[in-house]
Coordinates of C-alpha atoms in Angstrom, one line a residue:
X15 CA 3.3 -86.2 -201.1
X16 CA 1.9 -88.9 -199.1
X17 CA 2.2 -86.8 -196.1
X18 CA 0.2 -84.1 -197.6
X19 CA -2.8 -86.3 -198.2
X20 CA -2.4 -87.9 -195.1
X21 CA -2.3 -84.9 -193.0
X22 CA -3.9 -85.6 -189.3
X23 CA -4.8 -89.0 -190.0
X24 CA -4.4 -91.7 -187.4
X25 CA -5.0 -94.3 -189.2
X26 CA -6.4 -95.5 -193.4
X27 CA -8.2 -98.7 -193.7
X28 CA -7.8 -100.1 -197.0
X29 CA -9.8 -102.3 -199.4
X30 CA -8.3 -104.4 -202.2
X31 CA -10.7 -106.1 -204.8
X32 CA -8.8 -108.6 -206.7
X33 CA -9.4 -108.3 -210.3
X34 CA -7.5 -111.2 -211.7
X35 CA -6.0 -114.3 -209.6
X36 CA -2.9 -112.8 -207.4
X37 CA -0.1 -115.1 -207.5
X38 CA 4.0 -114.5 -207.3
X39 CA 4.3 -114.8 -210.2
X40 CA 2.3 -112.0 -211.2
X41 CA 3.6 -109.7 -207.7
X42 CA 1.0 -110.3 -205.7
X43 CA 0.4 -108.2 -202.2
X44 CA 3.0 -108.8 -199.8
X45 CA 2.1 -107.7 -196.4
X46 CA 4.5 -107.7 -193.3
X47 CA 3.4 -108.0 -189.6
X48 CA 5.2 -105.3 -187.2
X49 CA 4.6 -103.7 -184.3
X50 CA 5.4 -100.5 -183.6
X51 CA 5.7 -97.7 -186.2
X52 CA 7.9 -97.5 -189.5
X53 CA 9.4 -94.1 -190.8
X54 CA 8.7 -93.1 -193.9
X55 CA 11.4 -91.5 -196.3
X56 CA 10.0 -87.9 -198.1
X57 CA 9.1 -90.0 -201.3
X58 CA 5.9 -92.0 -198.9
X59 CA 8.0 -95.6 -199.5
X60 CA 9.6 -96.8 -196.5
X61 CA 13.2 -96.2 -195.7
X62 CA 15.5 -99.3 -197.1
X63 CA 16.6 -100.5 -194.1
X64 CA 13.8 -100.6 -192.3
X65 CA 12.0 -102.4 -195.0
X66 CA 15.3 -104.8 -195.0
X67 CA 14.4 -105.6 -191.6
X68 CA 11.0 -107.1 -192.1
X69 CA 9.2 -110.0 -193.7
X70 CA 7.1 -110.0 -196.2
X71 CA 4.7 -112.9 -196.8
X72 CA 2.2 -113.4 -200.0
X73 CA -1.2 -112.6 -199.8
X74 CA -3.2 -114.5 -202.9
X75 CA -6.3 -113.7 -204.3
X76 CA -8.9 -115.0 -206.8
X77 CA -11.0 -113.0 -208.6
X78 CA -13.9 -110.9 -206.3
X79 CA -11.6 -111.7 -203.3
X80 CA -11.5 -108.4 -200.8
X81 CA -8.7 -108.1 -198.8
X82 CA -9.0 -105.5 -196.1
X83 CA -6.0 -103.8 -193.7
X84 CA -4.9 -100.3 -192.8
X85 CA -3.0 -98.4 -194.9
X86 CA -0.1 -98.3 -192.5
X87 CA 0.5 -101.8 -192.6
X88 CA 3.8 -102.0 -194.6
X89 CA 2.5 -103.7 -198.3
X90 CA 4.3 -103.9 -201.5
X91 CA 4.1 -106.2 -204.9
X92 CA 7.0 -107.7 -206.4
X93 CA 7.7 -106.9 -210.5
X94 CA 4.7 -108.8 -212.2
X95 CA 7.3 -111.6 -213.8
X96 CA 4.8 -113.7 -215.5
X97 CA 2.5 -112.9 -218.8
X98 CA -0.3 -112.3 -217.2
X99 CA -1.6 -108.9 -216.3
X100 CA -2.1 -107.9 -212.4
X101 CA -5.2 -106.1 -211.7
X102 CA -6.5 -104.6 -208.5
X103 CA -8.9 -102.1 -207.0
X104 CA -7.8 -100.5 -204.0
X105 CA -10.6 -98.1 -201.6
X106 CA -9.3 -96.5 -199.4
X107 CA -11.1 -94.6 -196.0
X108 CA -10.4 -93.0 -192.9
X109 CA -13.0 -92.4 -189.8
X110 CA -15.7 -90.0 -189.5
X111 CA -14.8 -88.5 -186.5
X112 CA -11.2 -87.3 -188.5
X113 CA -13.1 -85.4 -191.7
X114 CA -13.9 -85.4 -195.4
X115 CA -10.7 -85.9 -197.5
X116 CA -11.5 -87.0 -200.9
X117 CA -12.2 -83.5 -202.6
X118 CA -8.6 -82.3 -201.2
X119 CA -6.8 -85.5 -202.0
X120 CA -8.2 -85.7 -205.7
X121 CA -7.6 -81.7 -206.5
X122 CA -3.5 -82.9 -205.1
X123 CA -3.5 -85.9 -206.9
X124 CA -4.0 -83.8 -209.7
X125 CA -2.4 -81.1 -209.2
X126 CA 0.8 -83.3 -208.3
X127 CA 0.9 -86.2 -210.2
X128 CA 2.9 -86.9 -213.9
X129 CA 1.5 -88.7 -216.8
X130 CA 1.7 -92.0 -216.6
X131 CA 1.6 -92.6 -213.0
X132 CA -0.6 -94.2 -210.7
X133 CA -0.4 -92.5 -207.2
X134 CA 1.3 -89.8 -205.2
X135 CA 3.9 -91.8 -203.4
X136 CA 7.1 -93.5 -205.6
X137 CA 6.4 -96.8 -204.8
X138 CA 5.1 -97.5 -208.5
X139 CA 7.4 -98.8 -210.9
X140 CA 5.5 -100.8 -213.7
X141 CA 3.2 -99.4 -216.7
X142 CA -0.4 -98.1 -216.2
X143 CA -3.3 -100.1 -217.9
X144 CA -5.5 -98.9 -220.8
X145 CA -8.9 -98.8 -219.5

């Protein structure tokens, strides 16, 4: 699924607005430094033991904070184990120069996505807000 929206892309740059303050407590974005590229399994997550392999560090936020990195840098949350709620905006964008995608991702994401879920890739595990 990933793959499909991503198809002939060299790279996604990402935007995160923090919505509420991103602790670990409440699984805020971890992001791992690599070099080189990471497989990814046929779900979009990446493969087990790759991920086993690398280290993720906390990146907090407060409120209004942006955090900006391309979408191929390997990032994850952890379970949200506090009381709080975790909330987060991501954007995400790809250069000119390699076309207009949002039309075609949006008419897969609905065409391809269940009830109750959040995005294309099985990376999701927790509950969707009401808006």
């Amino acid at each position: 699924a990933l793959r499909a929206a991503l198809i002939g892309l060299q790279e996604n740059g990402c935007i995160l607005r923090a919505g509420l303050i991103g602790l670990q407590e409440n699984g805020c974005m971890l992001r791992a430094l690599c070099a080189g590229l990471i497989g990814l399994q046929e779900n979009g997550c990446i493969a087990p033991e790759a991920e086993a392999e690398l280290q993720f560090d906390p990146v907090l936020a407060t409120p209004g904070d942006l955090l900006l990195f391309g979408s191929f840098t390997p990032h994850r949350s952890d379970p949200n184990s506090s009381s709080n709620r975790r909330r987060a905006l991501f954007l995400t964008f790809n250069a000119l120069e390699e076309g207009e995608h949002r039309r075609d991702y949006y008419q897969n994401k609905k065409a391809n996505m269940g009830k109750g879920r959040i995005s294309l890739i099985e990376h999701f595990a927790g509950e969707s807000a009401d808006m």
